[in-house]
Amino acid sequence: TFVELYGPQLAMAGIMLNASIQDNNFNLIKFAEEPSVLARFNFLLSLLKEDNDSLQNVFNEIKGIRAALGGRKMNGKTETNPSQKIYDEKKDKIPENARKEIEPELRSISQMPGSAESSHIERWLDFVLSLPWGVYTSNEINIPAIKARLEKDHFGLEAIKKRIVRYFAAYKRNPEMQSVILGFFGPPGVGKTSLGESIAGALGRKFENIALGGISDESSIRGFRRTYISAIAGEIAKAIQRAGTMDPVIMLDEIDLVGQPGAQGDVAGALQELLDPKKNNKFNDHYLGFAFDLSKVLFIVTGNYPERMRPALRNRVEAIPFRGYTDREKKEIAIRHLIKKQLLEKRLDAESLHNEGIPPLEITEDALMILIDKNKEAGVRDLERAIRTICEAAAEKISENKIP
């Protein structure tokens, strides 16, 4: 619109002529009677022509505004828009279909700096150019390293760890295979998310977790169309941006809580496309406006009840069941991981206490078994909370000098 294109000029002309119009009621009345924005702008220009100094001042201010907002010519020199600089640096790594969308937008903001439309385009460009085009963490799959990492991080879960190792052994032989998606299903606190983190660490990849529980709008996955002022990208594209690589491990948590199609679209349908290896190399994020290649991403899904998933989506997933831990397994997990974690977080580890002249804090096996008996959950979250409470109580006594 005219206002968007010439907003800065109108604003500056108004500033320069404010005092003049206020001192001249005739000019003020005539200005108000002009039938359109264009007519009022022409009226302001006619007043400016009567004062060459004011006209030159306005012209200089407009040049400065244009130079600051969008690579306009100033003193015969052209300043490049920041987005243009970033694009020039990344251009060779950006696929052609994305370049076809980016380049017209770069031309648009150079032609109408400072407008509402250019601000909208700049926000889109900032996101698109911040994506990690051409950045990959690792292509190597080291089976012994995966085995060692899973053994180190997780006690028990032998059948699950064996299935994961076999999955990656087959993937290593044929990375292009149209494989099913790994799905971890079981009660809370049995190690589903931490197992995904261990897989990412063993592969040398970044890890991102997306909670699907409560999502009912398909645009949360696919992104919002740019026709909306407050449009944003979908959760998948944002996860890629956060990870800083095009090949992270992305865990889709609580996939069984995704509901049926409704007024806000079909979330499960979007996930079905996302998890289809034949289609996710051209995933359609509405905010981006071009096909986005997710074929190098390793997706893992989690949930409590696989039978609650829509059949077409469930067919994409190999559901690996996670049973609850036995008391013996809970004890070993607490000794190997949970107690150490809480002591380090609260600075109650042996080294920290030794530096303060305090004897080491110990939770005996008998005390641990009492905690386990009181927390009969399938996982270990409540057990970890109980251990945290003990550590916090110890920290309180140390702060009050009640421990010699």
GROMACS .gro file of N, CA and C in nm, residues 245-301:
model
  171
  245THR      N    1   2.189  -2.865   1.321
  245THR     CA    2   2.231  -2.963   1.220
  245THR      C    3   2.108  -3.015   1.148
  246MET      N    4   2.129  -3.072   1.030
  246MET     CA    5   2.019  -3.127   0.952
  246MET      C    6   1.996  -3.275   0.983
  247ASP      N    7   2.077  -3.332   1.073
  247ASP     CA    8   2.061  -3.475   1.102
  247ASP      C    9   2.054  -3.505   1.252
  248PRO      N   10   1.973  -3.432   1.328
  248PRO     CA   11   1.965  -3.462   1.471
  248PRO      C   12   1.880  -3.587   1.496
  249VAL      N   13   1.880  -3.631   1.620
  249VAL     CA   14   1.782  -3.730   1.666
  249VAL      C   15   1.666  -3.652   1.728
  250ILE      N   16   1.548  -3.668   1.672
  250ILE     CA   17   1.429  -3.597   1.722
  250ILE      C   18   1.334  -3.699   1.781
  251MET      N   19   1.305  -3.682   1.910
  251MET     CA   20   1.212  -3.771   1.979
  251MET      C   21   1.075  -3.704   1.985
  252LEU      N   22   0.975  -3.775   1.934
  252LEU     CA   23   0.837  -3.727   1.937
  252LEU      C   24   0.768  -3.797   2.054
  253ASP      N   25   0.751  -3.724   2.162
  253ASP     CA   26   0.704  -3.781   2.287
  253ASP      C   27   0.551  -3.778   2.295
  254GLU      N   28   0.494  -3.880   2.359
  254GLU     CA   29   0.349  -3.889   2.382
  254GLU      C   30   0.270  -3.894   2.252
  255ILE      N   31   0.320  -3.970   2.155
  255ILE     CA   32   0.253  -3.976   2.025
  255ILE      C   33   0.116  -4.042   2.036
  256ASP      N   34   0.096  -4.123   2.139
  256ASP     CA   35  -0.034  -4.189   2.155
  256ASP      C   36  -0.143  -4.094   2.204
  257LEU      N   37  -0.105  -3.974   2.243
  257LEU     CA   38  -0.204  -3.876   2.290
  257LEU      C   39  -0.256  -3.786   2.178
  258VAL      N   40  -0.204  -3.805   2.057
  258VAL     CA   41  -0.252  -3.726   1.943
  258VAL      C   42  -0.391  -3.774   1.906
  259GLY      N   43  -0.485  -3.679   1.895
  259GLY     CA   44  -0.625  -3.714   1.874
  259GLY      C   45  -0.664  -3.730   1.729
  260GLN      N   46  -0.796  -3.738   1.709
  260GLN     CA   47  -0.853  -3.754   1.576
  260GLN      C   48  -0.860  -3.620   1.504
  261PRO      N   49  -0.878  -3.621   1.370
  261PRO     CA   50  -0.889  -3.495   1.295
  261PRO      C   51  -1.002  -3.408   1.349
  262GLY      N   52  -0.979  -3.277   1.347
  262GLY     CA   53  -1.079  -3.184   1.396
  262GLY      C   54  -1.078  -3.056   1.316
  263ALA      N   55  -1.135  -2.951   1.374
  263ALA     CA   56  -1.146  -2.823   1.304
  263ALA      C   57  -1.011  -2.762   1.273
  264GLN      N   58  -0.909  -2.797   1.354
  264GLN     CA   59  -0.777  -2.739   1.334
  264GLN      C   60  -0.683  -2.831   1.257
  265GLY      N   61  -0.739  -2.926   1.185
  265GLY     CA   62  -0.657  -3.010   1.099
  265GLY      C   63  -0.632  -3.148   1.157
  266ASP      N   64  -0.545  -3.220   1.091
  266ASP     CA   65  -0.517  -3.360   1.123
  266ASP      C   66  -0.371  -3.374   1.167
  267VAL      N   67  -0.347  -3.370   1.298
  267VAL     CA   68  -0.210  -3.380   1.350
  267VAL      C   69  -0.150  -3.516   1.317
  268ALA      N   70  -0.228  -3.622   1.336
  268ALA     CA   71  -0.177  -3.756   1.308
  268ALA      C   72  -0.141  -3.773   1.161
  269GLY      N   73  -0.220  -3.712   1.073
  269GLY     CA   74  -0.189  -3.718   0.930
  269GLY      C   75  -0.058  -3.650   0.897
  270ALA      N   76  -0.032  -3.536   0.963
  270ALA     CA   77   0.096  -3.467   0.943
  270ALA      C   78   0.212  -3.552   0.993
  271LEU      N   79   0.191  -3.618   1.107
  271LEU     CA   80   0.296  -3.705   1.162
  271LEU      C   81   0.319  -3.826   1.072
  272GLN      N   82   0.212  -3.875   1.012
  272GLN     CA   83   0.225  -3.989   0.922
  272GLN      C   84   0.315  -3.955   0.804
  273GLU      N   85   0.297  -3.836   0.749
  273GLU     CA   86   0.384  -3.791   0.640
  273GLU      C   87   0.527  -3.771   0.690
  274LEU      N   88   0.538  -3.714   0.809
  274LEU     CA   89   0.669  -3.685   0.866
  274LEU      C   90   0.751  -3.813   0.885
  275LEU      N   91   0.684  -3.921   0.927
  275LEU     CA   92   0.753  -4.045   0.960
  275LEU      C   93   0.763  -4.142   0.842
  276ASP      N   94   0.715  -4.101   0.726
  276ASP     CA   95   0.723  -4.185   0.606
  276ASP      C   96   0.854  -4.156   0.533
  277PRO      N   97   0.949  -4.251   0.533
  277PRO     CA   98   1.078  -4.225   0.468
  277PRO      C   99   1.068  -4.193   0.319
  278LYS      N  100   0.956  -4.231   0.257
  278LYS     CA  101   0.938  -4.202   0.115
  278LYS      C  102   0.890  -4.060   0.091
  279LYS      N  103   0.842  -3.994   0.197
  279LYS     CA  104   0.783  -3.861   0.180
  279LYS      C  105   0.855  -3.750   0.256
  280ASN      N  106   0.927  -3.786   0.364
  280ASN     CA  107   0.980  -3.678   0.449
  280ASN      C  108   1.101  -3.606   0.391
  281ASN      N  109   1.146  -3.647   0.272
  281ASN     CA  110   1.249  -3.566   0.205
  281ASN      C  111   1.188  -3.444   0.138
  282LYS      N  112   1.054  -3.437   0.138
  282LYS     CA  113   0.984  -3.321   0.083
  282LYS      C  114   0.872  -3.280   0.179
  283PHE      N  115   0.907  -3.266   0.304
  283PHE     CA  116   0.806  -3.232   0.404
  283PHE      C  117   0.756  -3.090   0.383
  284ASN      N  118   0.627  -3.073   0.393
  284ASN     CA  119   0.564  -2.944   0.364
  284ASN      C  120   0.538  -2.867   0.492
  285ASP      N  121   0.626  -2.771   0.522
  285ASP     CA  122   0.602  -2.678   0.632
  285ASP      C  123   0.542  -2.552   0.572
  286HIS      N  124   0.419  -2.520   0.612
  286HIS     CA  125   0.347  -2.409   0.550
  286HIS      C  126   0.418  -2.275   0.570
  287TYR      N  127   0.485  -2.258   0.682
  287TYR     CA  128   0.553  -2.131   0.706
  287TYR      C  129   0.672  -2.114   0.613
  288LEU      N  130   0.749  -2.220   0.595
  288LEU     CA  131   0.864  -2.211   0.505
  288LEU      C  132   0.819  -2.185   0.362
  289GLY      N  133   0.716  -2.255   0.318
  289GLY     CA  134   0.666  -2.233   0.183
  289GLY      C  135   0.739  -2.312   0.077
  290PHE      N  136   0.823  -2.405   0.117
  290PHE     CA  137   0.892  -2.492   0.021
  290PHE      C  138   0.916  -2.628   0.086
  291ALA      N  139   0.940  -2.730   0.004
  291ALA     CA  140   0.963  -2.865   0.055
  291ALA      C  141   1.093  -2.869   0.135
  292PHE      N  142   1.085  -2.927   0.254
  292PHE     CA  143   1.198  -2.930   0.347
  292PHE      C  144   1.245  -3.075   0.363
  293ASP      N  145   1.373  -3.099   0.343
  293ASP     CA  146   1.429  -3.234   0.345
  293ASP      C  147   1.459  -3.277   0.489
  294LEU      N  148   1.384  -3.376   0.537
  294LEU     CA  149   1.405  -3.430   0.671
  294LEU      C  150   1.455  -3.574   0.667
  295SER      N  151   1.505  -3.616   0.552
  295SER     CA  152   1.541  -3.756   0.534
  295SER      C  153   1.662  -3.797   0.617
  296LYS      N  154   1.743  -3.703   0.662
  296LYS     CA  155   1.862  -3.737   0.741
  296LYS      C  156   1.835  -3.735   0.891
  297VAL      N  157   1.714  -3.696   0.928
  297VAL     CA  158   1.677  -3.692   1.070
  297VAL      C  159   1.643  -3.832   1.118
  298LEU      N  160   1.690  -3.868   1.237
  298LEU     CA  161   1.650  -3.995   1.298
  298LEU      C  162   1.535  -3.966   1.394
  299PHE      N  163   1.416  -4.015   1.361
  299PHE     CA  164   1.299  -3.995   1.445
  299PHE      C  165   1.281  -4.117   1.537
  300ILE      N  166   1.248  -4.088   1.662
  300ILE     CA  167   1.209  -4.190   1.759
  300ILE      C  168   1.080  -4.142   1.823
  301VAL      N  169   0.983  -4.230   1.839
  301VAL     CA  170   0.858  -4.189   1.902
  301VAL      C  171   0.843  -4.262   2.034
   0.00000   0.00000   0.00000
